[in-house]
Short mmCIF file of C-alpha atoms in Angstrom, two decimals:
data_model
loop_
_atom_site.label_atom_id
_atom_site.label_comp_id
_atom_site.label_asym_id
_atom_site.label_seq_id
_atom_site.Cartn_x
_atom_site.Cartn_y
_atom_site.Cartn_z
CA MET A 1 -0.13 0.15 -0.19
CA SER A 2 2.50 2.35 1.15
CA ALA A 3 4.27 1.26 -3.12
CA ILE A 4 1.50 2.45 -4.41
CA VAL A 5 0.76 5.54 -1.97
CA ASP A 6 4.79 7.26 -3.00
CA PHE A 7 4.07 6.12 -6.96
CA LEU A 8 1.50 7.52 -6.89
CA ASN A 9 3.08 10.84 -5.40
CA SER A 10 5.52 10.67 -7.50
CA ILE A 11 3.58 11.10 -10.83
CA LEU A 12 0.97 13.49 -9.65
CA TRP A 13 3.18 15.83 -7.33
CA GLY A 14 5.66 15.95 -9.99
CA TYR A 15 5.12 16.25 -12.64
CA VAL A 16 1.55 17.11 -13.50
CA LEU A 17 0.44 18.61 -10.15
CA VAL A 18 2.74 20.93 -9.62
CA TYR A 19 3.52 22.81 -12.42
CA GLY A 20 -0.82 21.61 -13.50
CA LEU A 21 -2.06 24.00 -10.66
CA LEU A 22 -0.33 27.06 -11.53
CA ALA A 23 -0.59 26.27 -14.94
CA VAL A 24 -4.72 26.51 -14.91
CA GLY A 25 -4.47 29.04 -12.35
CA ILE A 26 -2.85 31.55 -14.82
CA PHE A 27 -4.47 30.02 -17.33
CA PHE A 28 -8.31 31.44 -15.15
CA THR A 29 -6.52 34.66 -13.78
CA ILE A 30 -5.38 35.85 -17.10
CA ARG A 31 -8.35 34.32 -19.63
CA LEU A 32 -10.90 35.85 -16.79
CA GLY A 33 -8.99 39.52 -17.13
CA PHE A 34 -7.35 39.15 -13.64
CA LEU A 35 -11.10 38.67 -12.13
CA GLN A 36 -9.80 38.06 -8.62
CA PHE A 37 -8.38 41.70 -8.44
CA ILE A 38 -9.93 44.40 -10.67
CA ASN A 39 -13.64 43.15 -9.13
CA PHE A 40 -11.91 41.85 -5.48
CA GLY A 41 -14.52 43.79 -4.10
CA GLU A 42 -17.28 42.10 -6.58
CA MET A 43 -16.79 39.55 -4.04
CA ILE A 44 -16.97 41.06 -0.93
CA ARG A 45 -20.29 42.63 -2.48
CA ALA A 46 -21.59 38.46 -3.43
CA ILE A 47 -21.18 38.31 0.53
CA ARG A 48 -22.29 41.16 1.55
CA GLY A 49 -25.76 39.87 0.26
CA SER A 50 -25.61 36.47 0.73
CA ARG A 51 -28.49 35.76 3.93
CA GLU A 52 -30.58 35.04 1.55
CA SER A 53 -31.87 31.48 0.38
CA ASP A 54 -35.29 29.39 0.01
CA VAL A 55 -35.95 25.53 0.27
CA HIS A 56 -34.16 24.20 -2.03
CA GLY A 57 -30.91 25.64 -1.25
CA ILE A 58 -28.51 27.08 1.50
CA SER A 59 -27.55 31.15 1.55
CA PRO A 60 -24.19 31.41 0.09
CA PHE A 61 -22.87 32.73 3.73
CA GLN A 62 -23.90 29.06 5.06
CA ALA A 63 -22.40 27.78 1.98
CA LEU A 64 -19.35 29.49 2.52
CA CYS A 65 -18.52 28.82 5.54
CA THR A 66 -18.87 24.89 5.07
CA SER A 67 -16.58 25.26 3.43
CA LEU A 68 -14.57 26.94 4.75
CA ALA A 69 -14.88 24.81 7.35
CA SER A 70 -12.96 22.84 5.13
CA ARG A 71 -10.58 25.08 4.63
CA VAL A 72 -8.87 25.82 7.48
CA GLY A 73 -7.81 22.80 8.90
CA THR A 74 -5.29 21.40 10.10
CA GLY A 75 -3.75 22.71 6.98
CA ASN A 76 -3.55 26.08 7.93
CA LEU A 77 -1.62 25.08 11.37
CA ALA A 78 -0.18 21.43 11.02
CA GLY A 79 0.05 21.87 6.88
CA VAL A 80 1.56 25.39 7.32
CA ALA A 81 4.67 24.13 9.30
CA VAL A 82 4.96 21.17 7.74
CA ALA A 83 5.88 23.22 3.73
CA LEU A 84 8.59 25.10 7.03
CA TYR A 85 10.41 22.47 7.75
CA LEU A 86 10.53 20.56 4.13
CA GLY A 87 10.73 22.74 2.05
CA GLY A 88 12.24 26.64 4.38
CA ALA A 89 11.04 30.13 4.94
CA GLY A 90 10.37 30.50 0.82
CA ALA A 91 7.40 27.32 1.38
CA ILE A 92 4.84 30.56 2.19
CA PHE A 93 5.51 32.22 -0.95
CA TRP A 94 4.36 29.52 -2.96
CA MET A 95 1.41 28.60 -1.41
CA TRP A 96 0.00 32.60 -1.42
CA MET A 97 1.31 31.35 -5.35
CA VAL A 98 -1.13 28.89 -5.73
CA ALA A 99 -3.64 30.64 -3.50
CA LEU A 100 -3.37 34.09 -5.74
CA VAL A 101 -3.78 32.17 -9.23
CA GLY A 102 -5.95 28.85 -7.19
CA MET A 103 -9.19 32.09 -6.27
CA ALA A 104 -8.97 32.48 -10.00
CA THR A 105 -9.42 28.56 -9.75
CA GLY A 106 -11.98 28.73 -6.71
CA TYR A 107 -14.23 31.15 -9.25
CA ALA A 108 -14.30 29.14 -12.32
CA GLU A 109 -15.62 25.61 -10.11
CA SER A 110 -17.98 26.60 -7.96
CA THR A 111 -19.51 28.28 -10.91
CA LEU A 112 -20.00 25.97 -12.99
CA ALA A 113 -21.45 23.81 -10.16
CA GLN A 114 -24.38 26.28 -9.53
CA LEU A 115 -24.38 26.84 -13.16
CA TYR A 116 -25.23 22.58 -13.16
CA LYS A 117 -26.82 21.90 -10.20
CA VAL A 118 -29.85 19.16 -10.43
CA ARG A 119 -32.57 18.90 -7.38
CA ASP A 120 -31.85 15.65 -4.92
CA GLY A 121 -35.15 13.20 -4.67
CA LYS A 122 -36.34 15.51 -1.53
CA GLY A 123 -35.69 18.84 -3.55
CA GLN A 124 -33.15 19.83 -2.27
CA TYR A 125 -30.13 21.04 -4.77
CA ARG A 126 -26.57 19.37 -5.44
CA GLY A 127 -24.41 19.13 -7.97
CA GLY A 128 -20.55 19.36 -8.34
CA PRO A 129 -17.88 18.32 -10.64
CA ALA A 130 -19.03 14.99 -10.40
CA VAL A 131 -22.86 16.64 -12.52
CA TYR A 132 -20.15 19.33 -14.91
CA ILE A 133 -18.52 16.22 -16.45
CA ALA A 134 -21.56 14.32 -16.50
CA LYS A 135 -23.72 17.49 -18.03
CA GLY A 136 -21.17 19.79 -19.47
CA LEU A 137 -18.18 17.26 -20.71
CA LYS A 138 -21.24 14.32 -21.36
CA ALA A 139 -18.72 11.87 -19.99
CA PRO A 140 -20.19 10.36 -16.48
CA TRP A 141 -17.22 7.90 -17.13
CA ALA A 142 -15.40 10.67 -15.92
CA ALA A 143 -17.53 12.24 -13.34
CA ALA A 144 -18.20 8.63 -11.53
CA ILE A 145 -14.07 8.48 -10.46
CA PHE A 146 -14.35 11.11 -10.07
CA ALA A 147 -17.23 10.84 -7.58
CA VAL A 148 -15.37 7.51 -6.59
CA CYS A 149 -12.26 9.84 -5.78
CA LEU A 150 -13.94 12.18 -3.81
CA ILE A 151 -15.06 9.95 -1.53
CA LEU A 152 -12.33 8.10 -1.24
CA SER A 153 -10.20 11.45 0.48
CA PHE A 154 -12.59 13.84 1.98
CA GLY A 155 -15.02 11.37 3.06
CA LEU A 156 -12.23 8.68 4.72
CA VAL A 157 -8.67 9.45 4.22
CA PHE A 158 -8.85 13.64 4.54
CA ASN A 159 -10.84 13.05 8.23
CA ALA A 160 -7.99 11.01 8.68
CA VAL A 161 -5.92 14.06 8.50
CA GLN A 162 -8.08 15.48 11.19
CA ALA A 163 -8.75 13.18 13.73
CA ASN A 164 -5.06 12.96 13.98
CA SER A 165 -3.79 16.69 14.04
CA ILE A 166 -6.72 16.76 16.71
CA ALA A 167 -5.04 13.29 18.62
CA ASP A 168 -1.38 15.22 18.16
CA ALA A 169 -2.94 18.82 19.41
CA MET A 170 -4.60 16.97 22.40
CA GLN A 171 -1.81 13.96 23.74
CA GLY A 172 1.36 17.64 23.77
CA ALA A 173 -1.07 19.98 25.48
CA PHE A 174 -3.41 17.57 28.09
CA GLY A 175 -1.47 13.93 27.70
CA VAL A 176 -4.25 11.73 26.55
CA SER A 177 -4.39 9.30 24.99
CA LYS A 178 -4.25 9.95 21.33
CA LEU A 179 -7.07 6.61 20.73
CA TRP A 180 -9.71 7.76 22.83
CA VAL A 181 -9.33 11.37 21.58
CA GLY A 182 -10.00 9.48 17.80
CA VAL A 183 -12.69 7.79 19.53
CA ALA A 184 -15.12 11.32 21.40
CA VAL A 185 -14.16 13.68 18.70
CA ALA A 186 -15.83 10.13 16.36
CA VAL A 187 -19.49 11.19 19.06
CA PHE A 188 -19.24 14.13 18.55
CA ALA A 189 -18.93 14.79 14.86
CA GLY A 190 -21.41 11.65 14.63
CA VAL A 191 -23.86 13.86 16.22
CA VAL A 192 -23.76 16.46 14.32
CA ILE A 193 -23.42 14.53 10.70
CA PHE A 194 -25.94 12.46 11.42
CA GLY A 195 -28.72 15.52 12.01
CA GLY A 196 -28.48 16.52 8.19
CA LEU A 197 -27.20 18.31 5.62
CA ARG A 198 -28.94 20.81 7.10
CA ASN A 199 -27.29 20.96 10.51
CA ILE A 200 -24.02 20.73 9.63
CA VAL A 201 -24.75 24.40 7.36
CA ARG A 202 -25.60 25.73 10.08
CA PHE A 203 -23.16 24.78 13.19
CA ALA A 204 -21.00 25.59 10.09
CA GLU A 205 -22.56 28.85 10.67
CA LEU A 206 -22.03 29.33 14.01
CA VAL A 207 -18.90 27.95 14.35
CA VAL A 208 -16.35 28.98 11.51
CA PRO A 209 -16.46 33.09 11.50
CA PHE A 210 -16.03 32.59 15.27
CA MET A 211 -13.02 30.03 16.00
CA ALA A 212 -11.04 31.74 12.39
CA GLY A 213 -11.80 35.28 13.65
CA ALA A 214 -10.49 34.87 17.39
CA TYR A 215 -7.28 32.23 15.75
CA VAL A 216 -6.45 35.58 13.10
CA LEU A 217 -7.26 38.23 16.32
CA LEU A 218 -4.71 36.57 18.18
CA ALA A 219 -2.20 36.40 14.95
CA ILE A 220 -2.28 39.92 14.85
CA GLY A 221 -2.36 40.42 18.53
CA ILE A 222 1.06 38.64 18.17
CA MET A 223 2.58 40.33 15.59
CA VAL A 224 1.34 44.03 16.23
CA MET A 225 3.75 43.40 19.77
CA HIS A 226 6.62 41.87 17.15
CA ILE A 227 5.88 44.60 14.28
CA GLY A 228 9.78 45.62 14.17
CA GLU A 229 10.34 42.08 12.72
CA VAL A 230 6.82 41.74 10.91
CA PRO A 231 9.07 42.88 7.70
CA GLY A 232 11.86 40.87 7.91
CA ILE A 233 10.33 38.80 7.71
CA LEU A 234 8.20 38.57 4.80
CA ALA A 235 11.15 39.53 3.25
CA THR A 236 12.80 36.67 4.13
CA ILE A 237 9.97 34.35 3.19
CA VAL A 238 10.18 36.21 -0.27
CA LYS A 239 14.30 35.91 -0.89
CA SER A 240 14.38 32.13 0.52
CA ALA A 241 11.74 30.74 -2.41
CA PHE A 242 13.46 32.42 -5.47
CA GLY A 243 16.80 30.77 -3.27
CA LEU A 244 18.34 34.48 -2.08
CA GLN A 245 19.74 34.00 1.27
CA GLU A 246 19.70 29.97 2.98
CA ALA A 247 15.45 29.12 4.28
CA ALA A 248 15.12 29.22 7.27
CA GLY A 249 13.82 25.06 8.36
CA GLY A 250 14.67 22.24 5.67
CA ALA A 251 15.84 22.16 2.17
CA ALA A 252 17.26 25.12 2.38
CA GLY A 253 18.16 27.19 -0.76
CA SER A 254 16.66 24.04 -2.70
CA ILE A 255 13.50 26.68 -5.18
CA THR A 256 12.74 23.41 -6.28
CA VAL A 257 12.18 21.95 -2.68
CA ALA A 258 10.22 25.16 -1.12
CA MET A 259 7.93 25.08 -4.31
CA LEU A 260 6.50 21.80 -4.32
CA ASN A 261 5.91 22.06 -0.94
CA GLY A 262 3.55 25.87 -0.75
CA ILE A 263 1.66 24.25 -3.20
CA LYS A 264 1.43 20.99 -1.64
CA ARG A 265 0.90 22.95 1.42
CA GLY A 266 -1.35 25.47 -0.33
CA LEU A 267 -3.80 23.33 -2.25
CA PHE A 268 -4.62 20.70 0.91
CA SER A 269 -4.92 23.71 2.72
CA ASN A 270 -6.73 26.34 0.26
CA GLU A 271 -8.27 23.35 -1.92
CA ALA A 272 -8.39 25.02 -4.69
CA GLY A 273 -9.08 23.48 -7.90
CA MET A 274 -9.40 20.43 -6.33
CA GLY A 275 -13.28 19.70 -7.48
CA SER A 276 -13.92 20.13 -3.42
CA ALA A 277 -15.62 22.87 -2.23
CA PRO A 278 -18.01 23.02 -5.65
CA ASN A 279 -20.15 20.58 -4.17
CA ILE A 280 -21.37 22.51 -0.58
CA ALA A 281 -21.60 25.93 -4.19
CA ALA A 282 -24.02 24.24 -6.19
CA THR A 283 -26.37 23.58 -2.54
CA ALA A 284 -27.29 26.73 -2.11
CA THR A 285 -29.40 29.67 -3.31
CA PRO A 286 -27.55 32.37 -5.70
CA ALA A 287 -27.77 35.99 -4.92
CA PRO A 288 -28.20 38.00 -6.82
CA HIS A 289 -29.66 35.10 -9.40
CA HIS A 290 -26.61 33.55 -10.78
CA PRO A 291 -23.74 31.62 -11.76
CA SER A 292 -21.60 33.45 -11.31
CA SER A 293 -22.14 35.14 -7.31
CA GLN A 294 -21.68 31.65 -5.82
CA GLY A 295 -18.43 31.08 -8.02
CA LEU A 296 -17.38 34.97 -6.65
CA VAL A 297 -18.11 34.15 -3.04
CA GLN A 298 -16.40 31.05 -2.71
CA ALA A 299 -12.99 32.63 -3.88
CA PHE A 300 -12.93 34.41 -1.37
CA GLY A 301 -13.00 31.79 1.01
CA VAL A 302 -9.55 30.88 -0.49
CA PHE A 303 -8.22 34.59 -0.39
CA VAL A 304 -9.09 34.36 3.66
CA ASP A 305 -8.08 30.43 4.23
CA THR A 306 -3.94 31.25 2.38
CA ILE A 307 -3.96 34.58 2.12
CA VAL A 308 -4.54 35.40 6.30
CA VAL A 309 -5.05 32.77 8.56
CA CYS A 310 -1.37 30.06 6.73
CA THR A 311 -0.05 33.29 6.40
CA ALA A 312 -1.23 34.31 10.06
CA THR A 313 0.51 31.14 11.90
CA ALA A 314 3.58 31.85 9.44
CA VAL A 315 4.27 34.35 10.92
CA MET A 316 4.50 33.21 14.25
CA ILE A 317 6.12 30.63 13.47
CA LEU A 318 9.39 32.25 11.69
CA MET A 319 8.98 34.70 14.38
CA SER A 320 9.07 32.68 17.40
CA GLY A 321 13.07 31.29 16.28
CA VAL A 322 11.40 27.17 16.49
CA LEU A 323 12.27 26.36 13.13
CA GLU A 324 15.25 23.61 13.27
CA PRO A 325 16.43 21.46 9.85
CA GLY A 326 16.55 18.24 10.80
CA SER A 327 14.96 18.55 14.59
CA GLY A 328 12.22 16.31 13.85
CA VAL A 329 10.27 18.59 15.16
CA THR A 330 7.45 19.45 12.57
CA GLY A 331 3.83 19.28 11.54
CA THR A 332 0.88 20.56 15.95
CA GLN A 333 3.69 20.05 17.53
CA LEU A 334 6.19 22.70 15.89
CA THR A 335 3.03 25.20 16.10
CA GLN A 336 2.56 24.57 19.37
CA GLU A 337 6.60 25.36 20.19
CA ALA A 338 6.20 28.08 18.08
CA MET A 339 3.09 30.04 20.20
CA GLU A 340 4.35 29.01 23.26
CA VAL A 341 7.29 31.67 22.86
CA HIS A 342 4.97 33.94 22.12
CA LEU A 343 2.10 32.95 24.95
CA GLY A 344 4.07 30.85 27.72
CA GLU A 345 2.13 28.08 28.34
CA PHE A 346 -1.42 29.18 27.94
CA GLY A 347 -0.23 29.37 24.18
CA GLY A 348 0.60 25.61 23.87
CA TYR A 349 -3.34 24.61 25.61
CA PHE A 350 -4.70 27.38 22.82
CA ILE A 351 -3.40 25.91 19.71
CA ALA A 352 -5.00 22.66 20.99
CA ILE A 353 -8.76 24.81 20.87
CA ALA A 354 -8.23 25.89 17.75
CA ILE A 355 -7.20 22.44 16.64
CA LEU A 356 -9.39 20.54 17.85
CA PHE A 357 -12.07 23.02 15.91
CA PHE A 358 -10.96 23.79 12.78
CA ALA A 359 -10.56 20.18 12.25
CA PHE A 360 -13.55 19.59 14.02
CA THR A 361 -15.19 21.41 11.67
CA SER A 362 -13.02 20.25 8.71
CA ILE A 363 -14.54 16.83 9.93
CA VAL A 364 -17.75 16.90 9.34
CA ALA A 365 -18.09 19.30 6.19
CA ASN A 366 -15.62 16.72 4.86
CA TYR A 367 -18.01 14.59 5.09
CA THR A 368 -21.12 16.78 2.94
CA TYR A 369 -19.26 16.30 0.18
CA ALA A 370 -18.84 13.01 0.46
CA GLU A 371 -22.61 12.10 1.21
CA ASN A 372 -22.77 15.19 -1.88
CA ALA A 373 -21.28 12.62 -4.42
CA LEU A 374 -23.21 9.00 -2.87
CA VAL A 375 -25.72 10.93 -4.16
CA TYR A 376 -24.23 11.35 -7.04
CA LEU A 377 -23.77 7.74 -8.03
CA GLY A 378 -27.04 6.62 -6.68
CA GLY A 379 -26.27 6.09 -3.22
CA GLY A 380 -27.93 8.66 -2.10
CA ASN A 381 -30.27 5.83 -0.18
CA THR A 382 -30.37 5.48 4.07
CA ILE A 383 -28.62 2.57 3.88
CA GLY A 384 -26.21 4.03 1.89
CA ILE A 385 -25.91 7.37 3.58
CA MET A 386 -25.50 5.06 6.56
CA VAL A 387 -22.71 2.97 5.43
CA LEU A 388 -21.04 5.99 4.35
CA ARG A 389 -21.49 8.28 7.36
CA LEU A 390 -19.99 5.17 9.66
CA ALA A 391 -16.86 4.56 7.46
CA ALA A 392 -16.32 8.38 8.18
CA LEU A 393 -16.82 8.02 11.99
CA GLY A 394 -14.43 4.87 11.87
CA MET A 395 -11.91 6.76 10.06
CA VAL A 396 -12.14 9.07 12.60
CA VAL A 397 -10.96 6.40 14.91
CA TRP A 398 -8.71 5.78 13.20
CA GLY A 399 -6.52 8.50 12.11
CA GLY A 400 -6.77 9.33 15.59
CA TYR A 401 -3.70 7.13 16.13
CA GLU A 402 -1.77 6.90 13.54
CA ALA A 403 1.09 7.92 11.73
CA VAL A 404 0.72 12.19 10.93
CA VAL A 405 3.18 11.26 7.74
CA THR A 406 1.23 7.54 6.25
CA VAL A 407 -2.19 9.80 7.16
CA PHE A 408 -1.48 13.22 4.93
CA ASN A 409 0.93 10.74 1.60
CA THR A 410 -1.98 8.55 1.84
CA ALA A 411 -4.25 12.56 1.69
CA ASP A 412 -1.65 13.89 -0.69
CA ALA A 413 -2.42 10.49 -3.97
CA SER A 414 -6.45 10.32 -3.44
CA MET A 415 -6.09 14.81 -4.10
CA GLY A 416 -4.09 14.45 -6.81
CA LEU A 417 -6.42 12.02 -8.77
CA MET A 418 -9.14 13.83 -7.98
CA ALA A 419 -7.23 17.24 -8.73
CA THR A 420 -6.40 16.34 -11.60
CA ILE A 421 -10.13 14.80 -12.94
CA ASN A 422 -11.21 18.33 -11.96
CA LEU A 423 -8.87 20.64 -13.47
CA ILE A 424 -9.24 19.01 -17.03
CA ALA A 425 -12.64 19.04 -16.89
CA ILE A 426 -12.92 23.40 -16.26
CA VAL A 427 -9.99 23.76 -18.55
CA LEU A 428 -12.46 22.44 -21.63
CA LEU A 429 -15.45 23.88 -19.65
CA SER A 430 -13.25 27.33 -19.36
CA GLY A 431 -16.03 29.05 -22.16
CA THR A 432 -18.30 28.44 -20.61
CA VAL A 433 -17.08 29.99 -17.42
CA VAL A 434 -16.07 33.44 -19.28
CA LYS A 435 -19.30 34.36 -20.88
CA LEU A 436 -21.44 33.21 -17.42
CA THR A 437 -18.51 35.71 -16.52
CA ARG A 438 -18.82 38.68 -19.05
CA ASP A 439 -22.43 38.71 -18.86
CA TYR A 440 -22.31 39.44 -15.40
CA LEU A 441 -19.47 42.27 -15.01
CA ALA A 442 -21.82 43.66 -17.93
CA GLN A 443 -24.90 43.72 -15.84
CA ARG A 444 -23.22 45.40 -12.33
CA LYS A 445 -22.15 47.80 -14.77
CA GLU A 446 -24.72 49.12 -16.11
CA GLY A 447 -26.81 49.24 -12.93
CA LYS A 448 -28.29 46.52 -12.47
CA VAL A 449 -28.73 42.86 -10.19
CA PRO A 450 -27.13 40.62 -12.57
CA HIS A 451 -29.37 37.70 -13.33
CA PHE A 452 -29.45 34.71 -15.53
CA ARG A 453 -31.20 34.20 -18.61
CA SER A 454 -31.33 31.04 -20.13
CA LYS A 455 -32.66 32.20 -23.43
CA ASP A 456 -28.58 33.76 -23.84
CA TYR A 457 -27.65 30.11 -23.56
CA PRO A 458 -29.07 28.25 -26.34
CA GLU A 459 -26.62 25.65 -25.98
CA LEU A 460 -27.28 24.74 -22.34
CA HIS A 461 -30.70 23.97 -22.81
CA GLU A 462 -29.93 20.55 -22.29
CA LYS A 463 -27.13 20.42 -19.95
CA ILE A 464 -29.13 22.16 -17.12
CA ASP A 465 -32.04 22.63 -15.31
CA SER A 466 -34.61 24.95 -16.60
CA ASN A 467 -36.84 24.66 -13.65
CA ILE A 468 -34.19 26.00 -11.25
CA TRP A 469 -32.80 28.47 -13.73
CA HIS A 470 -35.85 29.63 -14.96
#
């Protein structure tokens, strides 16, 4: 099993995705006219009006909070520490790059998810890459492969990753057995998951703004107290990315190693292009009534995850001076030690609690993605949903005591398979994304509230649900 995982990682991350992710992000950035920079204010505008919903879907704000619940997890704390340890300070620069161009990728995939969404047997909006691959590209076989990869990665492997970080943090801070931490997390996650989709998104809507806000405010406080060091830290990140000075940690001065680890951990954290967030984006009732509005909301989620939260973690670790190449201290333990330098014993406890919240919300949000994929595959009946829920919770228990390296390597492989399929699909459907974007922005320029008119898209009449986009 280990040999298979290592082979997949060497192919996907050594040749396909390291360059593919950046290439697709740059492709959409250029083709959409640098949308994420020029129209950043429109993203804020879309979020401000995102509280509306109907009986068929959740609100765009709930969709954003749920996608952030998945994005803002161990990748923002343990993942950043791993990137710094293996790739040096320069890895953070490449995390920024994959996020900035990834905002365009995230916009494209969530816009497509909104456009091609359908209703399930209960009238609830469903969709995502599996649906737009099947309907937009007429490739149901590729959609099925994607859905299976999604279930394996988000329903199973990624939940083990999140549980692993919680267990590490709790053992380090409070000395609690990792196995029992996994069991406890599985029990509480089960309470939320068995409440169904609307219960999960209500949970995310309440918890995510609080947890992310508290963490970022504390990080800002620490940076203010050491404001004189911040410019030097940021300069080190940029210089190390291009081998202009010895990187702090890991393979000093290696541009390739910094890039590889920054992109891998960046994608794991913000998930842009992976095809995960579109699954929840499709379940939202867009406000305004146009597919691009939900794309703008989800693009902002990529920005928050990496440019805000990951940067806060990286700066705190680099300022602490605890990053040492070859020491073996990485992941959650490294982040905890850094925070203890800044806040004393309380710092270790704070990171343990932060990881508990970050990772727990990721577990329940990841499950919604897997359930969505299962519904697409026709397994959305009571027995199928029950089996998925029990398997997901079982992986939480397993992840509690499994070695972190094994868990992360498996996550990389499954994530790589998903991302490869999704990236090919959104590039092939890019013409539709461009047309939707121009339509949305043109209506805004005319002073109108954007509204999708299906009659303007005759090429889509047999591909989209006309009852939804009437």
